Structures are given as C-alpha cells and as structure tokens.
C-alpha cells in the first residue's frame, strides 16, 4: 500500500477520502454531502474561507471530475476500495459533531480547545453555546452536551454530570424546553435533563430549579408535543421521583393526571411502550408517599387506567406496583374495590397471566392483601380463595405464603391467628422500595444496543431493563 494519503484527496470537513468532490466559489473542494449538510444546518465550517456565509448565500457546487478520477486511480494503485459518496444523514452527523466543537464569540469562530485560553469554565463554555441565537447551533451544542452526559457515569469522567448540574445551566435548559420554537432544540434539552437526573445527587437540585412544571406541561401537551419529547419528559419524571424528597413537590405540581393519561395511551414515540413504562414507574415512586396515594386514588378514572394497564403485558408490572401501593391507604382500597381491581388481579393469577412465583405474582398478592385489610366489603368481592389457597399451600417464598394466608383469613372473615404470621408484614400492603430496588442496580449494567437514536438517553434505557423477579 502506498504511503500517506495526499491531503488534497481528503475532505476538510469529514476528514475522509472524497467520493463526490465538488468545488465551491472560493475554489476549495469538499465532499458534496458535507457542504450540503453545512448549508442545511446554516453552519460555515472553519475549513471554509470566513468570507463565505453558507447560510446567507449558499454557493453553487461544481463537480470536480478531475479530482474524482485522480482519487479513483490512487485507490486502485494502493489497493484501497474507491470511496463512496457520503449519505446525507451521515453528513449531517459529521457536521453536527463539528458544530459542537466550534462556536462564535462576538461573531468570531472559536474551537473548543481555545476556550481554556479564554479562562472559561466547562459550564460557561456550554452556556456560551446555548445562548447562540441560531437554533441549529443550539441543537448542536445540546447534542454535544448530551453525548458528554451520556458518557459520564455518576462519578466518572470527573463527575461531569454533577459539575454541569448548576443553577445557570438548568435555567438555560428550562428556557429552551419551554420557550424554543424549534422542536429539535426542545427534544435535545429534555434529553439533557434526563441525563443530568441519572446522578442521584442532582435530582433535588433539578426540582428546585423549577423544571418539573415544564416537564408536566410537555407531558400533558398531547398532540402539541412530539412523542420523543413526551418520552423524555416521562423519563425525567421517573428518574426525579426516585428521590424521596422530590415526591411531594412533583405530586403537588400536577404530574399525576398526565402520567395516568400517558400510561393509558397507546404505544408510540422512539421506543414503543417505553414512555408508558416510565409513566408507570413514576407513578409507583410517587405513590410511595401517602399524600400522593390519596392524590392518585382521587384522580378520575385512575383505577380504570391501572386495571387496563395491568391487562397489558408491556406495562403490567408498574401498574400492579401502583395498585399495591394504593391498597395501603383507605381511599386507595375503596377506589380499587369500586373499580373492579379485585376481580382484575385475581383474574390475572387465575389465567396464568402472571407466572407462578414471579415478582408480578408478589405484587398481585400485595395488592389483594392490602385491599383485604380492615375492609368488610372484600370478602364478598374477592372470590379469590382458589388462587390464594394455591399460593398459601404451595412451596414458594415465605412472604408470598404469609400474604396469601392473611388474605384468606380476611376473605373468610377470620382474623384470628395473625400473631403466628411474620410481624413485619404489617405494612406489606404498601409496595416498599425494598421490593423494587433490589433490581435497580442491575438496570445500570451496560449492554450493546447498536447506534442509539439521535436523542436517545442510553443510561436511562438501562434503568428500564428490570429483570423478571
């Protein structure tokens, strides 16, 4: 193979051999798709003469046939495959990455490496980029921020998620999510909020920065918001609700109704039922708080939504988890029984829709046990002796058997002998975090997905992969 590639054969934008070289008005040659991507994104790359503004006056592109022939001959001689023309989407990705390392200060271009010489902190570098009045450059800056946050673990990469979660940056993201008229900017800003929320130490700060009202607004906007934007809003609320101190404010700020509507909706968005699962998990964590349990129980149609979701395998687990939480308060028990939850839960167990010995069966038993406690109406409604006796007399885990025996006693109207059962089961009708959290660290394990969507938040995707008991 020949030595170094002649630099005139390489596109200054892509850094690769050109498959479709074109000449611009300055006489410089670039890969056609890369120049067209720069024009489409209103970006003038540093390699192009600063006297040209691609956004203001797109140049004519003249095919450089002689250079293309020379590149082909070079490849044949050196044994390389001839380069193919760059696809438009690939070119846009190349240009966006270039945009992320370049910004303008007072009308001049600066490479990201030059920011250190200006004495700017990492946060200030990001803010300078976000304050650009051109949406395409804002989106490129957000894309770069998102990639930085996705690649940084909670303490990895020098704790970049923590370092960048500042009041000024959060305020900038809030303004972009709420006020930008450019959908791509809003989506990327919401994705950045999700990634920042993956660090537990950031969650309270994000809520204090008043981002929850914006997330609730995006979630409740219906068709006015894109499915991708709703996906990120649901994911952010799920992540934020994991923090106990956030649960009351999120509930007070009106998150429950739009989360219920999303859980009841049909598949859509970037990853099918992902947003519905996130909505269900957000409701689960919110309903660990007593005030929010009452809030969910009083929400019109809440039980019908949960019963319907429990019948859908894609969102069954979070729906059952929320029902188990609701069964831990008087208002929730009444609402569940009035809404037909007893028949729905026992029907799942009887039909085998939940596997025997599975975590989902445990959630069903927890919900039934909670509805049976101190409720004289339960015995007439349950008609669940067969499934409860099967569990109680089976060989499964002690927790499941004890819950089944206690519920059977309630069904038969006999509460005697409860002292023989494990005393710590007194509060088992509320799905404690201990029942869900053993799976939580395992959701953080990396797994290969292939190239992510443009505004995919891979770390949160790993959170969603809960194993089946």
CSV table of C-alpha atoms in Angstrom, one decimal:
chain,number,residue,atom,x,y,z
A,1,UNK,CA,0.0,0.0,0.0
A,2,UNK,CA,1.2,3.5,-0.8
A,3,UNK,CA,2.3,6.0,1.9
A,4,UNK,CA,0.3,8.8,3.4
A,5,UNK,CA,-2.9,9.8,1.7
A,6,UNK,CA,-2.5,13.0,-0.4
A,7,UNK,CA,-4.2,15.7,1.7
A,8,UNK,CA,-5.9,17.2,-1.4
A,9,UNK,CA,-7.9,13.9,-1.7
A,10,UNK,CA,-9.3,14.3,1.8
A,11,UNK,CA,-12.5,16.4,2.6
A,12,UNK,CA,-11.6,19.1,5.2
A,13,UNK,CA,-15.0,18.6,6.8
A,14,UNK,CA,-15.2,14.8,7.1
A,15,UNK,CA,-11.5,14.0,7.1
A,16,UNK,CA,-12.1,11.1,4.7
A,17,UNK,CA,-11.3,10.4,1.0
A,18,UNK,CA,-13.9,12.2,-1.1
A,19,UNK,CA,-16.4,10.1,-3.1
A,20,UNK,CA,-18.2,13.0,-4.7
A,21,UNK,CA,-15.9,16.1,-4.6
A,22,UNK,CA,-17.3,19.5,-5.5
A,23,UNK,CA,-15.8,22.9,-5.9
A,24,UNK,CA,-17.2,25.9,-4.0
A,25,UNK,CA,-16.9,29.6,-5.1
A,26,UNK,CA,-13.6,30.0,-3.3
A,27,UNK,CA,-12.0,27.3,-5.3
A,28,UNK,CA,-11.9,24.9,-2.4
A,29,UNK,CA,-13.0,21.3,-2.7
A,30,UNK,CA,-15.3,19.4,-0.3
A,31,UNK,CA,-17.4,16.3,-0.2
A,32,UNK,CA,-20.8,17.3,-1.7
A,33,UNK,CA,-23.0,15.9,1.1
A,34,UNK,CA,-20.9,17.6,3.7
A,35,UNK,CA,-21.3,21.0,2.1
A,36,UNK,CA,-25.0,20.4,1.6
A,37,UNK,CA,-25.3,19.5,5.3
A,38,UNK,CA,-23.5,22.7,6.3
A,39,UNK,CA,-25.9,24.7,4.1
A,40,UNK,CA,-28.9,22.9,5.6
A,41,UNK,CA,-27.7,23.5,9.2
A,42,UNK,CA,-26.7,27.1,8.5
A,43,UNK,CA,-23.1,26.4,9.5
A,44,UNK,CA,-19.9,27.7,8.0
A,45,UNK,CA,-17.1,25.2,8.9
A,46,UNK,CA,-13.7,26.6,10.0
A,47,UNK,CA,-12.1,24.9,6.9
A,48,UNK,CA,-14.1,27.2,4.6
A,49,UNK,CA,-13.0,30.8,4.0
A,50,UNK,CA,-14.5,33.1,6.6
A,51,UNK,CA,-15.6,35.5,3.8
A,52,UNK,CA,-18.3,33.0,2.8
A,53,UNK,CA,-21.6,32.7,4.8
A,54,UNK,CA,-23.2,29.4,3.7
A,55,UNK,CA,-26.5,30.4,5.5
A,56,UNK,CA,-26.8,33.8,3.8
A,57,UNK,CA,-25.6,32.8,0.3
A,58,UNK,CA,-25.3,29.1,-0.5
A,59,UNK,CA,-22.6,28.7,-3.2
A,60,UNK,CA,-23.0,26.8,-6.4
A,61,UNK,CA,-21.4,23.3,-6.2
A,62,UNK,CA,-19.4,22.3,-9.3
A,63,UNK,CA,-18.4,18.7,-9.6
A,64,UNK,CA,-14.6,18.2,-9.5
A,65,UNK,CA,-14.4,15.4,-12.1
A,66,UNK,CA,-10.6,15.5,-12.4
A,67,UNK,CA,-10.0,15.2,-8.7
A,68,UNK,CA,-12.6,12.3,-8.5
A,69,UNK,CA,-10.7,10.5,-11.3
A,70,UNK,CA,-7.4,11.1,-9.5
A,71,UNK,CA,-8.8,9.7,-6.2
A,72,UNK,CA,-10.1,6.6,-8.0
A,73,UNK,CA,-6.7,6.0,-9.7
A,74,UNK,CA,-4.9,6.5,-6.3
A,75,UNK,CA,-7.2,3.9,-4.7
A,76,UNK,CA,-6.7,1.4,-7.5
A,77,UNK,CA,-2.9,1.7,-7.2
A,78,UNK,CA,-2.8,1.5,-3.4
A,79,UNK,CA,-5.3,-1.4,-3.2
A,80,UNK,CA,-7.9,0.6,-1.4
A,81,UNK,CA,-11.6,0.5,-2.2
A,82,UNK,CA,-12.9,3.5,-4.0
A,83,UNK,CA,-14.7,5.9,-1.7
A,84,UNK,CA,-18.5,6.1,-1.9
A,85,UNK,CA,-20.4,9.4,-1.7
A,86,UNK,CA,-21.4,10.2,1.9
A,87,UNK,CA,-25.1,9.7,2.7
A,88,UNK,CA,-27.0,12.8,3.7
A,89,UNK,CA,-27.8,11.6,7.2
A,90,UNK,CA,-24.2,10.6,7.8
A,91,UNK,CA,-23.0,14.0,6.6
A,92,UNK,CA,-25.4,15.8,9.0
A,93,UNK,CA,-24.0,13.8,11.8
A,94,UNK,CA,-20.4,14.7,10.8
A,95,UNK,CA,-21.4,18.4,10.6
A,96,UNK,CA,-23.2,18.4,13.9
A,97,UNK,CA,-20.2,16.9,15.7
A,98,UNK,CA,-18.1,19.7,14.1
A,99,UNK,CA,-20.6,22.3,15.1
A,100,UNK,CA,-20.4,21.0,18.7
A,101,UNK,CA,-16.6,21.8,18.8
A,102,UNK,CA,-17.0,25.3,17.2
A,103,UNK,CA,-18.9,28.3,18.4
A,104,UNK,CA,-18.9,32.1,17.8
A,105,UNK,CA,-17.9,34.8,20.3
A,106,UNK,CA,-18.6,38.3,19.1
A,107,UNK,CA,-19.0,37.0,15.6
A,108,UNK,CA,-15.7,35.1,15.5
A,109,UNK,CA,-15.3,31.3,15.4
A,110,UNK,CA,-13.5,29.6,18.3
A,111,UNK,CA,-12.6,25.9,18.5
A,112,UNK,CA,-13.5,24.3,21.9
A,113,UNK,CA,-9.8,24.0,22.7
A,114,UNK,CA,-9.5,27.7,22.6
A,115,UNK,CA,-12.0,28.2,25.5
A,116,UNK,CA,-9.3,27.3,28.0
A,117,UNK,CA,-7.3,30.2,26.8
A,118,UNK,CA,-10.3,32.5,27.4
A,119,UNK,CA,-10.5,31.4,31.0
A,120,UNK,CA,-14.0,29.9,30.7
A,121,UNK,CA,-15.2,27.0,32.9
A,122,UNK,CA,-16.8,24.0,31.3
A,123,UNK,CA,-20.2,25.2,32.4
A,124,UNK,CA,-19.6,28.6,30.9
A,125,UNK,CA,-18.5,27.0,27.6
A,126,UNK,CA,-21.8,25.2,27.4
A,127,UNK,CA,-23.8,28.3,28.3
A,128,UNK,CA,-22.0,30.3,25.6
A,129,UNK,CA,-23.1,27.7,23.0
A,130,UNK,CA,-26.6,27.5,24.3
A,131,UNK,CA,-27.0,31.3,24.1
A,132,UNK,CA,-26.4,31.3,20.4
A,133,UNK,CA,-29.5,32.7,18.7
A,134,UNK,CA,-29.3,30.2,15.8
A,135,UNK,CA,-31.4,27.1,16.6
A,136,UNK,CA,-29.2,24.8,14.6
A,137,UNK,CA,-26.1,25.8,16.6
A,138,UNK,CA,-28.1,25.5,19.8
A,139,UNK,CA,-29.1,22.0,18.8
A,140,UNK,CA,-25.6,21.1,18.0
A,141,UNK,CA,-24.4,22.4,21.4
A,142,UNK,CA,-27.2,20.4,23.2
A,143,UNK,CA,-26.2,17.3,21.2
A,144,UNK,CA,-22.6,17.7,22.4
A,145,UNK,CA,-23.7,18.2,26.0
A,146,UNK,CA,-25.9,15.2,25.8
A,147,UNK,CA,-23.1,13.0,24.5
A,148,UNK,CA,-20.9,14.3,27.3
A,149,UNK,CA,-23.5,13.5,29.9
A,150,UNK,CA,-24.3,10.1,28.4
A,151,UNK,CA,-20.6,9.1,28.5
A,152,UNK,CA,-20.2,10.2,32.2
A,153,UNK,CA,-21.2,7.9,35.0
A,154,UNK,CA,-22.3,9.4,38.3
A,155,UNK,CA,-18.8,9.8,39.4
A,156,UNK,CA,-17.0,9.0,36.2
A,157,UNK,CA,-15.5,11.5,33.7
A,158,UNK,CA,-14.5,13.6,36.8
A,159,UNK,CA,-18.2,13.8,37.8
A,160,UNK,CA,-19.3,15.8,34.8
A,161,UNK,CA,-23.0,15.2,35.5
A,162,UNK,CA,-22.6,16.8,38.9
A,163,UNK,CA,-20.2,19.5,37.7
A,164,UNK,CA,-22.6,20.6,34.9
A,165,UNK,CA,-25.8,20.5,37.0
A,166,UNK,CA,-25.6,24.1,38.0
A,167,UNK,CA,-28.5,26.6,38.5
A,168,UNK,CA,-27.4,28.6,35.5
A,169,UNK,CA,-27.3,25.6,33.2
A,170,UNK,CA,-30.6,24.2,34.5
A,171,UNK,CA,-32.2,27.6,33.9
A,172,UNK,CA,-30.9,27.6,30.4
A,173,UNK,CA,-32.3,24.1,29.7
A,174,UNK,CA,-35.6,25.1,31.2
A,175,UNK,CA,-35.9,28.1,29.0
A,176,UNK,CA,-35.1,26.1,25.9
A,177,UNK,CA,-37.6,23.4,26.7
A,178,UNK,CA,-40.3,25.9,27.5
A,179,UNK,CA,-39.6,28.7,25.0
A,180,UNK,CA,-37.8,27.4,22.0
A,181,UNK,CA,-39.9,27.3,18.8
A,182,UNK,CA,-37.6,24.7,17.4
A,183,UNK,CA,-38.7,21.1,18.1
A,184,UNK,CA,-35.2,19.6,17.9
A,185,UNK,CA,-33.8,22.1,20.5
A,186,UNK,CA,-36.6,21.2,22.9
A,187,UNK,CA,-36.1,17.5,22.4
A,188,UNK,CA,-32.3,17.7,23.0
A,189,UNK,CA,-32.8,20.0,26.0
A,190,UNK,CA,-35.2,17.5,27.6
A,191,UNK,CA,-32.8,14.6,26.8
A,192,UNK,CA,-30.0,16.6,28.7
A,193,UNK,CA,-32.3,17.0,31.7
A,194,UNK,CA,-32.9,13.2,31.7
A,195,UNK,CA,-29.2,12.5,31.6
A,196,UNK,CA,-28.5,15.0,34.4
A,197,UNK,CA,-31.1,13.4,36.6
A,198,UNK,CA,-29.4,10.0,36.4
A,199,UNK,CA,-26.9,11.2,39.0
A,200,UNK,CA,-28.8,10.8,42.3
A,201,UNK,CA,-27.1,13.9,43.8
A,202,UNK,CA,-28.6,16.1,41.0
A,203,UNK,CA,-32.3,15.2,41.5
A,204,UNK,CA,-33.3,17.6,44.2
A,205,UNK,CA,-31.4,20.4,42.6
A,206,UNK,CA,-33.3,19.8,39.3
A,207,UNK,CA,-36.7,20.0,41.1
A,208,UNK,CA,-35.6,23.2,42.9
A,209,UNK,CA,-34.7,24.7,39.6
A,210,UNK,CA,-38.4,24.6,38.6
A,211,UNK,CA,-38.0,22.2,35.7
A,212,UNK,CA,-40.9,20.0,36.9
A,213,UNK,CA,-43.7,22.4,35.8
A,214,UNK,CA,-42.1,22.4,32.3
A,215,UNK,CA,-41.9,18.6,32.2
A,216,UNK,CA,-45.5,18.3,33.3
A,217,UNK,CA,-46.5,20.8,30.6
A,218,UNK,CA,-44.7,18.8,27.9
A,219,UNK,CA,-46.2,15.6,29.2
A,220,UNK,CA,-49.7,17.0,29.2
A,221,UNK,CA,-49.5,18.8,25.9
A,222,UNK,CA,-50.9,15.8,23.9
A,223,UNK,CA,-50.5,16.1,20.2
A,224,UNK,CA,-48.8,19.5,20.7
A,225,UNK,CA,-45.7,17.7,21.8
A,226,UNK,CA,-43.8,15.2,19.7
A,227,UNK,CA,-43.7,11.6,21.0
A,228,UNK,CA,-40.0,11.9,21.5
A,229,UNK,CA,-40.5,14.9,23.7
A,230,UNK,CA,-43.1,13.2,25.8
A,231,UNK,CA,-40.7,10.2,26.1
A,232,UNK,CA,-38.0,12.4,27.6
A,233,UNK,CA,-40.5,14.2,29.9
A,234,UNK,CA,-41.8,10.9,31.3
A,235,UNK,CA,-38.3,9.5,31.7
A,236,UNK,CA,-37.2,12.7,33.6
A,237,UNK,CA,-40.2,12.5,36.0
A,238,UNK,CA,-39.5,8.8,36.6
A,239,UNK,CA,-35.9,9.5,37.4
A,240,UNK,CA,-36.7,12.5,39.6
A,241,UNK,CA,-39.4,10.7,41.6
A,242,UNK,CA,-36.9,8.1,42.7
A,243,UNK,CA,-35.6,10.7,45.2
A,244,UNK,CA,-37.9,10.6,48.2
A,245,UNK,CA,-37.6,14.4,48.8
A,246,UNK,CA,-39.0,15.1,45.3
A,247,UNK,CA,-42.2,13.0,45.5
A,248,UNK,CA,-44.4,15.5,47.3
A,249,UNK,CA,-43.4,18.5,45.1
A,250,UNK,CA,-43.8,16.5,41.9
A,251,UNK,CA,-47.3,15.4,43.0
A,252,UNK,CA,-48.3,18.9,44.1
A,253,UNK,CA,-47.1,20.3,40.7
A,254,UNK,CA,-49.7,18.2,38.9
A,255,UNK,CA,-47.7,15.3,37.5
A,256,UNK,CA,-50.2,12.6,38.4
A,257,UNK,CA,-53.0,13.3,35.8
A,258,UNK,CA,-50.7,13.5,32.7
A,259,UNK,CA,-48.8,10.4,33.9
A,260,UNK,CA,-52.0,8.5,34.2
A,261,UNK,CA,-53.1,9.6,30.7
A,262,UNK,CA,-49.7,8.5,29.3
A,263,UNK,CA,-50.0,5.1,31.0
A,264,UNK,CA,-53.4,4.7,29.5
A,265,UNK,CA,-52.3,5.7,26.0
A,266,UNK,CA,-51.2,3.6,23.1
A,267,UNK,CA,-47.7,2.7,22.0
A,268,UNK,CA,-45.7,5.5,20.3
A,269,UNK,CA,-42.6,7.5,20.5
A,270,UNK,CA,-39.0,6.4,20.0
A,271,UNK,CA,-39.3,3.0,21.7
A,272,UNK,CA,-42.9,1.8,21.7
A,273,UNK,CA,-44.1,1.4,25.2
A,274,UNK,CA,-41.1,2.9,26.9
A,275,UNK,CA,-42.8,6.2,27.8
A,276,UNK,CA,-45.8,4.3,29.2
A,277,UNK,CA,-43.5,2.1,31.4
A,278,UNK,CA,-41.7,5.3,32.6
A,279,UNK,CA,-45.0,6.9,33.4
A,280,UNK,CA,-46.0,3.8,35.4
A,281,UNK,CA,-42.7,3.7,37.3
A,282,UNK,CA,-43.0,7.5,38.1
A,283,UNK,CA,-46.5,6.8,39.5
A,284,UNK,CA,-45.1,3.9,41.6
A,285,UNK,CA,-42.4,6.1,43.2
A,286,UNK,CA,-44.8,9.0,43.7
A,287,UNK,CA,-47.4,6.7,45.3
A,288,UNK,CA,-44.9,5.6,47.9
A,289,UNK,CA,-45.8,8.9,49.6
A,290,UNK,CA,-49.1,8.9,51.5
A,291,UNK,CA,-50.3,12.2,50.1
A,292,UNK,CA,-49.7,11.0,46.5
A,293,UNK,CA,-51.5,7.7,47.1
A,294,UNK,CA,-54.6,9.7,48.0
A,295,UNK,CA,-54.0,12.0,45.1
A,296,UNK,CA,-53.9,9.0,42.7
A,297,UNK,CA,-56.9,7.4,44.3
A,298,UNK,CA,-58.9,10.6,43.9
A,299,UNK,CA,-57.9,11.1,40.2
A,300,UNK,CA,-60.9,10.5,37.9
A,301,UNK,CA,-60.5,7.1,36.1
A,302,UNK,CA,-57.3,6.3,37.8
A,303,UNK,CA,-58.3,2.7,38.8
A,304,UNK,CA,-59.7,2.0,35.3
A,305,UNK,CA,-56.3,3.1,33.9
A,306,UNK,CA,-54.4,0.8,36.3
A,307,UNK,CA,-56.7,-2.1,35.7
A,308,UNK,CA,-56.4,-1.7,31.9
A,309,UNK,CA,-52.6,-1.4,32.2
A,310,UNK,CA,-52.4,-4.5,34.3
A,311,UNK,CA,-54.0,-6.4,31.4
A,312,UNK,CA,-51.3,-5.2,29.1
A,313,UNK,CA,-48.1,-7.2,29.4
A,314,UNK,CA,-46.0,-4.3,28.3
A,315,UNK,CA,-46.9,-2.2,31.4
A,316,UNK,CA,-48.3,-4.8,33.7
A,317,UNK,CA,-45.6,-4.7,36.3
A,318,UNK,CA,-45.7,-0.9,37.1
A,319,UNK,CA,-49.5,-1.0,37.1
A,320,UNK,CA,-49.5,-3.8,39.7
A,321,UNK,CA,-46.9,-2.0,41.7
A,322,UNK,CA,-49.0,1.2,41.9
A,323,UNK,CA,-52.1,-0.8,42.8
A,324,UNK,CA,-50.2,-2.5,45.6
A,325,UNK,CA,-49.3,1.0,46.9
A,326,UNK,CA,-52.8,2.3,46.6
A,327,UNK,CA,-54.1,-0.7,48.6
A,328,UNK,CA,-52.0,0.7,51.5
A,329,UNK,CA,-54.4,3.6,52.2
A,330,UNK,CA,-58.1,3.7,52.9
A,331,UNK,CA,-59.0,5.9,50.0
A,332,UNK,CA,-57.0,3.7,47.7
A,333,UNK,CA,-58.6,0.5,49.0
A,334,UNK,CA,-62.1,1.9,48.4
A,335,UNK,CA,-61.2,3.2,44.9
A,336,UNK,CA,-59.6,-0.2,43.9
A,337,UNK,CA,-62.6,-2.2,45.1
A,338,UNK,CA,-65.1,0.1,43.5
A,339,UNK,CA,-63.1,0.0,40.2
A,340,UNK,CA,-63.1,-3.8,40.0
A,341,UNK,CA,-59.4,-4.3,40.9
A,342,UNK,CA,-60.0,-7.4,43.0
A,343,UNK,CA,-61.5,-9.3,40.1
A,344,UNK,CA,-58.9,-8.0,37.7
A,345,UNK,CA,-55.9,-9.0,39.9
A,346,UNK,CA,-57.3,-12.5,40.8
A,347,UNK,CA,-58.2,-13.0,37.1
A,348,UNK,CA,-54.5,-12.4,36.2
A,349,UNK,CA,-53.4,-15.0,38.7
A,350,UNK,CA,-56.1,-17.5,37.7
A,351,UNK,CA,-55.4,-17.2,34.0
A,352,UNK,CA,-51.7,-17.6,34.5
A,353,UNK,CA,-51.1,-14.1,33.0
A,354,UNK,CA,-48.6,-13.6,35.9
A,355,UNK,CA,-46.1,-16.5,36.3
A,356,UNK,CA,-46.3,-18.5,39.5
A,357,UNK,CA,-43.5,-17.5,41.9
A,358,UNK,CA,-42.7,-14.3,39.8
A,359,UNK,CA,-42.3,-10.8,41.2
A,360,UNK,CA,-45.5,-9.8,39.4
A,361,UNK,CA,-47.4,-12.5,41.4
A,362,UNK,CA,-46.0,-11.0,44.6
A,363,UNK,CA,-47.3,-7.6,43.5
A,364,UNK,CA,-50.7,-9.2,43.0
A,365,UNK,CA,-50.7,-10.7,46.4
A,366,UNK,CA,-49.6,-7.5,48.0
A,367,UNK,CA,-52.5,-5.6,46.3
A,368,UNK,CA,-55.0,-8.3,47.4
A,369,UNK,CA,-53.6,-8.3,50.9
A,370,UNK,CA,-53.8,-4.5,51.2
A,371,UNK,CA,-57.4,-4.5,49.9
A,372,UNK,CA,-58.4,-7.1,52.4
A,373,UNK,CA,-57.2,-5.3,55.5
A,374,UNK,CA,-60.0,-3.8,57.6
A,375,UNK,CA,-62.4,-3.9,54.7
A,376,UNK,CA,-65.7,-5.7,55.3
A,377,UNK,CA,-66.6,-5.5,51.6
A,378,UNK,CA,-63.6,-7.5,50.5
A,379,UNK,CA,-64.9,-10.9,51.4
A,380,UNK,CA,-68.0,-10.5,49.2
A,381,UNK,CA,-66.0,-9.2,46.3
A,382,UNK,CA,-62.8,-11.3,46.2
A,383,UNK,CA,-63.9,-14.8,45.3
A,384,UNK,CA,-60.2,-15.5,45.2
A,385,UNK,CA,-60.0,-18.5,47.5
A,386,UNK,CA,-58.7,-20.8,44.8
A,387,UNK,CA,-55.7,-18.7,43.8
A,388,UNK,CA,-54.9,-17.6,47.3
A,389,UNK,CA,-55.0,-21.2,48.7
A,390,UNK,CA,-52.8,-22.3,45.8
A,391,UNK,CA,-50.1,-19.9,46.9
A,392,UNK,CA,-50.7,-20.4,50.6
A,393,UNK,CA,-50.3,-24.1,50.4
A,394,UNK,CA,-47.5,-24.1,47.8
A,395,UNK,CA,-43.8,-24.3,48.2
A,396,UNK,CA,-42.9,-20.7,47.2
A,397,UNK,CA,-41.3,-18.0,49.2
A,398,UNK,CA,-42.4,-17.3,52.8
A,399,UNK,CA,-43.5,-13.7,52.1
A,400,UNK,CA,-45.9,-14.8,49.4
A,401,UNK,CA,-47.4,-17.6,51.5
A,402,UNK,CA,-47.8,-15.4,54.5
A,403,UNK,CA,-49.6,-12.7,52.5
A,404,UNK,CA,-51.8,-15.4,50.9
A,405,UNK,CA,-52.8,-16.8,54.4
A,406,UNK,CA,-53.5,-13.4,55.8
A,407,UNK,CA,-55.7,-12.5,52.8
A,408,UNK,CA,-57.5,-15.9,53.0
A,409,UNK,CA,-58.3,-15.1,56.7
A,410,UNK,CA,-59.8,-11.7,55.6
A,411,UNK,CA,-61.8,-13.3,52.9
A,412,UNK,CA,-63.3,-15.8,55.3
A,413,UNK,CA,-63.8,-13.1,57.9
A,414,UNK,CA,-61.4,-14.8,60.3
A,415,UNK,CA,-58.6,-12.6,61.5
A,416,UNK,CA,-57.5,-14.9,64.3
A,417,UNK,CA,-54.1,-16.4,64.5
A,418,UNK,CA,-52.4,-13.4,62.8
A,419,UNK,CA,-49.8,-13.4,65.5
A,420,UNK,CA,-48.5,-16.6,64.0
A,421,UNK,CA,-47.5,-14.8,60.9
A,422,UNK,CA,-44.3,-12.7,60.4
A,423,UNK,CA,-45.0,-9.4,62.3
A,424,UNK,CA,-43.0,-7.4,59.7
A,425,UNK,CA,-45.8,-8.0,57.2
A,426,UNK,CA,-48.0,-5.3,58.9
A,427,UNK,CA,-47.0,-2.8,56.2
A,428,UNK,CA,-46.6,-5.2,53.2
A,429,UNK,CA,-49.8,-3.8,51.6
A,430,UNK,CA,-47.7,-0.8,50.5
A,431,UNK,CA,-45.1,-1.8,47.9
A,432,UNK,CA,-42.0,-0.8,49.7
A,433,UNK,CA,-38.9,0.4,47.8
A,434,UNK,CA,-37.1,-2.7,49.1
A,435,UNK,CA,-39.3,-4.8,46.9
A,436,UNK,CA,-38.4,-2.9,43.7
A,437,UNK,CA,-34.9,-1.6,44.4
A,438,UNK,CA,-33.0,-5.0,44.5
A,439,UNK,CA,-33.4,-4.9,40.7
A,440,UNK,CA,-32.4,-1.3,40.4
A,441,UNK,CA,-28.6,-1.5,40.3
A,442,UNK,CA,-28.8,-4.3,37.7
A,443,UNK,CA,-30.5,-1.9,35.4
A,444,UNK,CA,-27.4,0.2,35.2
A,445,UNK,CA,-25.4,-2.6,33.6
A,446,UNK,CA,-24.2,-1.7,30.1
A,447,UNK,CA,-25.5,-3.7,27.2
A,448,UNK,CA,-25.0,-3.3,23.4
A,449,UNK,CA,-27.9,-1.7,21.6
A,450,UNK,CA,-26.1,-0.6,18.4
A,451,UNK,CA,-26.2,3.1,17.3
A,452,UNK,CA,-28.7,5.0,19.5
A,453,UNK,CA,-31.4,7.3,18.1
A,454,UNK,CA,-30.4,11.0,17.8
A,455,UNK,CA,-31.8,12.0,21.2
A,456,UNK,CA,-31.8,8.6,22.9
A,457,UNK,CA,-30.7,8.5,26.5
A,458,UNK,CA,-28.9,5.2,26.8
A,459,UNK,CA,-28.3,5.3,30.6
A,460,UNK,CA,-32.0,5.7,31.3
A,461,UNK,CA,-32.7,2.9,28.9
A,462,UNK,CA,-30.6,0.7,31.1
A,463,UNK,CA,-32.6,1.8,34.1
A,464,UNK,CA,-35.7,0.5,32.4
A,465,UNK,CA,-34.5,-3.1,31.9
A,466,UNK,CA,-35.9,-4.6,35.1
A,467,UNK,CA,-35.4,-8.4,35.3
A,468,UNK,CA,-38.5,-10.5,35.9
A,469,UNK,CA,-38.1,-11.4,39.6
